[in-house]
């Protein structure tokens, strides 16, 4: 039964969840908040939704770029290099981004008579992103249920698994990961050095799967 929406960025994690739960998803929602890489990843979200016959929409959140502080919003040169757990990667946090996107997705779900909102946060996000952690997901799920007539639920099935686990799952689903985007710098190719590129490389390596990504280096 298609009773769900999904927040789908066009990245590896959300595309995997899209395929994983395709039989439950009625609508894919992408958010354009003015990050360096939105214009690289959102076309992939649209492509995969269309491939699966799932309606896709993009919602503009231009106010985030205007009023929020994050290196993701400041141009490619502002993106730090290194591992996700490095302290300097905290600059890539967009304050309460998932809270804002989930709140909108919950409203869209209720407006369309849908009862679930899927989000693809995972265990590797916990180190620096407060709105990816289990406590946050539990809290906003409770808020969604209490604050909607349909008693909407936020469903985050990857919260406690690793990105390599996600790759393994996606390969079993036949996903073409060359048609996904991770790099925060938003160049023509993945830079290969920023935190999300480093994490992407490691995920394929740990999963024992060839990495189809084109990197600058």
Tab-separated table of C-alpha atoms in Angstrom:
chain	number	residue	atom	x	y	z
A	1	UNK	CA	0.000	0.000	0.000
A	2	UNK	CA	1.423	3.368	-1.034
A	3	UNK	CA	0.848	5.419	2.109
A	4	UNK	CA	4.190	7.210	2.410
A	5	UNK	CA	6.340	10.103	1.271
A	6	UNK	CA	10.128	10.099	1.256
A	7	UNK	CA	12.627	12.900	1.607
A	8	UNK	CA	14.913	12.079	-1.308
A	9	UNK	CA	18.014	14.169	-1.891
A	10	UNK	CA	19.577	12.240	-4.745
A	11	UNK	CA	22.334	10.975	-2.486
A	12	UNK	CA	23.357	7.363	-1.993
A	13	UNK	CA	21.379	6.840	1.224
A	14	UNK	CA	18.014	8.283	0.215
A	15	UNK	CA	18.118	6.645	-3.221
A	16	UNK	CA	18.715	3.288	-1.543
A	17	UNK	CA	15.761	3.872	0.770
A	18	UNK	CA	13.647	4.922	-2.225
A	19	UNK	CA	14.242	1.550	-3.902
A	20	UNK	CA	14.031	-0.334	-0.621
A	21	UNK	CA	10.536	1.034	0.150
A	22	UNK	CA	9.294	1.727	-3.382
A	23	UNK	CA	6.124	-0.302	-2.912
A	24	UNK	CA	5.082	1.962	-0.013
A	25	UNK	CA	6.050	5.363	-1.448
A	26	UNK	CA	3.516	7.589	-3.202
A	27	UNK	CA	5.619	10.776	-3.362
A	28	UNK	CA	9.280	11.757	-3.346
A	29	UNK	CA	10.151	15.214	-2.012
A	30	UNK	CA	13.448	17.013	-2.626
A	31	UNK	CA	14.338	20.318	-0.986
A	32	UNK	CA	16.401	23.012	-2.675
A	33	UNK	CA	17.906	25.053	0.158
A	34	UNK	CA	20.718	26.633	-1.826
A	35	UNK	CA	23.542	24.291	-0.904
A	36	UNK	CA	26.591	23.886	-3.109
A	37	UNK	CA	25.452	20.467	-4.286
A	38	UNK	CA	21.652	20.750	-4.558
A	39	UNK	CA	21.811	21.273	-8.317
A	40	UNK	CA	23.924	18.129	-8.733
A	41	UNK	CA	21.864	15.796	-6.558
A	42	UNK	CA	18.232	16.834	-7.121
A	43	UNK	CA	18.199	15.726	-10.813
A	44	UNK	CA	19.202	12.249	-9.616
A	45	UNK	CA	16.318	12.228	-7.142
A	46	UNK	CA	13.939	13.109	-9.972
A	47	UNK	CA	15.522	10.516	-12.280
A	48	UNK	CA	15.132	7.629	-9.828
A	49	UNK	CA	11.603	8.577	-8.818
A	50	UNK	CA	10.563	8.712	-12.463
A	51	UNK	CA	12.335	5.394	-13.111
A	52	UNK	CA	10.224	3.799	-10.366
A	53	UNK	CA	7.004	5.544	-11.400
A	54	UNK	CA	6.876	7.618	-8.219
A	55	UNK	CA	5.733	11.221	-8.349
A	56	UNK	CA	8.528	13.684	-7.477
A	57	UNK	CA	8.378	17.309	-6.382
A	58	UNK	CA	11.027	19.852	-5.389
A	59	UNK	CA	10.252	22.390	-2.688
A	60	UNK	CA	12.290	25.591	-2.563
A	61	UNK	CA	13.674	26.549	0.844
A	62	UNK	CA	15.559	29.655	-0.257
A	63	UNK	CA	15.215	31.239	3.171
A	64	UNK	CA	17.753	28.741	4.528
A	65	UNK	CA	20.444	30.077	2.207
A	66	UNK	CA	19.463	33.616	3.097
A	67	UNK	CA	19.344	33.356	6.883
A	68	UNK	CA	21.251	30.248	8.017
A	69	UNK	CA	24.967	29.782	8.630
A	70	UNK	CA	26.744	26.723	7.192
A	71	UNK	CA	29.735	26.051	4.963
A	72	UNK	CA	27.354	24.096	2.714
A	73	UNK	CA	25.823	27.433	1.774
A	74	UNK	CA	29.009	29.426	1.230
A	75	UNK	CA	30.559	28.011	-1.925
A	76	UNK	CA	32.828	25.044	-2.648
A	77	UNK	CA	35.970	26.626	-1.172
A	78	UNK	CA	34.308	26.796	2.249
A	79	UNK	CA	33.843	23.005	2.447
A	80	UNK	CA	36.473	21.428	4.720
A	81	UNK	CA	38.337	18.277	3.762
A	82	UNK	CA	38.759	15.292	6.050
A	83	UNK	CA	36.722	12.568	7.709
A	84	UNK	CA	33.151	12.998	8.918
A	85	UNK	CA	34.179	12.672	12.545
A	86	UNK	CA	36.718	15.505	12.321
A	87	UNK	CA	35.786	18.589	14.326
A	88	UNK	CA	36.062	20.865	11.295
A	89	UNK	CA	33.198	19.009	9.597
A	90	UNK	CA	30.787	20.613	12.051
A	91	UNK	CA	30.850	23.644	9.768
A	92	UNK	CA	28.753	21.626	7.279
A	93	UNK	CA	25.806	21.420	9.675
A	94	UNK	CA	22.761	23.312	8.377
A	95	UNK	CA	20.966	24.108	11.655
A	96	UNK	CA	17.843	21.982	12.151
A	97	UNK	CA	17.710	21.134	8.448
A	98	UNK	CA	16.088	17.744	8.982
A	99	UNK	CA	13.630	19.240	11.446
A	100	UNK	CA	12.509	21.787	8.866
A	101	UNK	CA	12.329	19.316	5.983
A	102	UNK	CA	10.526	16.692	8.042
A	103	UNK	CA	7.990	19.237	9.301
A	104	UNK	CA	7.146	20.211	5.726
A	105	UNK	CA	7.078	16.581	4.559
A	106	UNK	CA	4.731	15.685	7.420
A	107	UNK	CA	2.385	18.488	6.356
A	108	UNK	CA	2.525	17.351	2.727
A	109	UNK	CA	1.837	13.779	3.822
A	110	UNK	CA	-1.246	14.751	5.805
A	111	UNK	CA	-2.465	16.989	2.978
A	112	UNK	CA	-2.377	13.963	0.681
A	113	UNK	CA	-3.849	11.470	3.140
A	114	UNK	CA	-0.497	9.725	3.605
A	115	UNK	CA	0.674	8.443	6.957
A	116	UNK	CA	4.450	7.921	6.871
A	117	UNK	CA	7.495	10.009	6.076
A	118	UNK	CA	10.698	8.142	5.254
A	119	UNK	CA	14.106	9.683	5.906
A	120	UNK	CA	17.484	8.053	5.233
A	121	UNK	CA	19.704	9.248	8.071
A	122	UNK	CA	22.186	6.579	9.159
A	123	UNK	CA	24.609	5.695	11.927
A	124	UNK	CA	27.545	7.550	10.382
A	125	UNK	CA	25.658	10.842	10.614
A	126	UNK	CA	25.442	10.767	14.407
A	127	UNK	CA	28.885	12.212	15.090
A	128	UNK	CA	28.193	15.756	13.908
A	129	UNK	CA	24.518	16.022	12.912
A	130	UNK	CA	22.205	16.322	15.943
A	131	UNK	CA	19.086	16.076	13.771
A	132	UNK	CA	20.151	12.662	12.472
A	133	UNK	CA	20.465	11.006	15.886
A	134	UNK	CA	18.017	8.467	17.338
A	135	UNK	CA	16.809	10.861	20.062
A	136	UNK	CA	15.833	13.457	17.461
A	137	UNK	CA	14.064	10.930	15.241
A	138	UNK	CA	12.150	9.603	18.239
A	139	UNK	CA	11.118	13.134	19.248
A	140	UNK	CA	9.949	14.306	15.825
A	141	UNK	CA	8.137	11.026	15.230
A	142	UNK	CA	6.206	11.624	18.458
A	143	UNK	CA	5.516	15.226	17.404
A	144	UNK	CA	4.225	14.089	13.993
A	145	UNK	CA	1.894	11.551	15.546
A	146	UNK	CA	0.588	14.038	18.124
A	147	UNK	CA	0.286	16.936	15.688
A	148	UNK	CA	-1.617	15.389	12.762
A	149	UNK	CA	-5.106	13.984	12.321
A	150	UNK	CA	-3.689	11.054	10.337
A	151	UNK	CA	-1.246	10.362	13.188
A	152	UNK	CA	1.679	10.547	10.768
A	153	UNK	CA	4.874	8.720	11.640
A	154	UNK	CA	8.493	9.475	10.803
A	155	UNK	CA	10.214	6.277	9.715
A	156	UNK	CA	14.016	6.138	9.651
A	157	UNK	CA	15.012	2.499	9.111
A	158	UNK	CA	18.716	3.209	8.547
A	159	UNK	CA	19.273	5.174	11.769
A	160	UNK	CA	21.446	2.502	13.377
A	161	UNK	CA	23.208	0.963	10.381
A	162	UNK	CA	26.349	2.054	8.526
A	163	UNK	CA	26.749	3.505	5.061
A	164	UNK	CA	28.514	0.315	3.958
A	165	UNK	CA	25.421	-1.618	5.101
A	166	UNK	CA	23.358	0.705	2.920
A	167	UNK	CA	25.619	0.073	-0.089
A	168	UNK	CA	25.311	-3.675	0.422
A	169	UNK	CA	21.525	-3.352	0.515
A	170	UNK	CA	21.478	-1.114	-2.554
A	171	UNK	CA	23.608	-3.469	-4.616
A	172	UNK	CA	21.159	-6.270	-3.827
A	173	UNK	CA	18.403	-3.971	-5.136
A	174	UNK	CA	20.286	-3.349	-8.390
A	175	UNK	CA	20.816	0.382	-7.872
A	176	UNK	CA	23.109	2.236	-10.282
A	177	UNK	CA	25.116	4.278	-7.773
A	178	UNK	CA	26.861	6.206	-10.544
A	179	UNK	CA	23.554	8.087	-10.741
A	180	UNK	CA	23.758	9.411	-7.176
A	181	UNK	CA	25.571	12.426	-5.747
A	182	UNK	CA	27.371	12.910	-2.426
A	183	UNK	CA	30.085	15.572	-2.771
A	184	UNK	CA	29.468	18.759	-0.793
A	185	UNK	CA	31.524	20.894	-3.172
A	186	UNK	CA	29.207	20.413	-6.146
A	187	UNK	CA	31.898	20.397	-8.847
A	188	UNK	CA	31.526	18.547	-12.153
A	189	UNK	CA	32.906	15.414	-10.480
A	190	UNK	CA	33.089	14.322	-6.839
A	191	UNK	CA	36.101	16.012	-5.239
A	192	UNK	CA	37.154	12.854	-3.411
A	193	UNK	CA	38.428	14.780	-0.375
A	194	UNK	CA	35.493	16.273	1.549
A	195	UNK	CA	33.887	14.375	4.403
A	196	UNK	CA	31.023	12.966	2.405
A	197	UNK	CA	33.317	11.842	-0.436
A	198	UNK	CA	35.633	10.177	2.070
A	199	UNK	CA	32.659	8.426	3.665
A	200	UNK	CA	31.343	7.351	0.252
A	201	UNK	CA	34.682	5.830	-0.734
A	202	UNK	CA	34.917	3.991	2.578
A	203	UNK	CA	31.382	2.634	2.267
A	204	UNK	CA	32.104	0.958	-1.060
A	205	UNK	CA	35.452	-0.348	0.204
A	206	UNK	CA	33.970	-1.856	3.380
A	207	UNK	CA	31.076	-3.329	1.411
A	208	UNK	CA	33.553	-4.955	-0.947
A	209	UNK	CA	31.834	-3.367	-3.926
A	210	UNK	CA	33.512	-1.495	-6.831
A	211	UNK	CA	32.975	2.247	-6.491
A	212	UNK	CA	31.417	3.590	-9.724
A	213	UNK	CA	31.962	7.222	-8.714
A	214	UNK	CA	34.080	9.568	-10.847
A	215	UNK	CA	36.414	11.532	-8.569
A	216	UNK	CA	38.600	14.513	-9.412
A	217	UNK	CA	41.633	12.811	-7.922
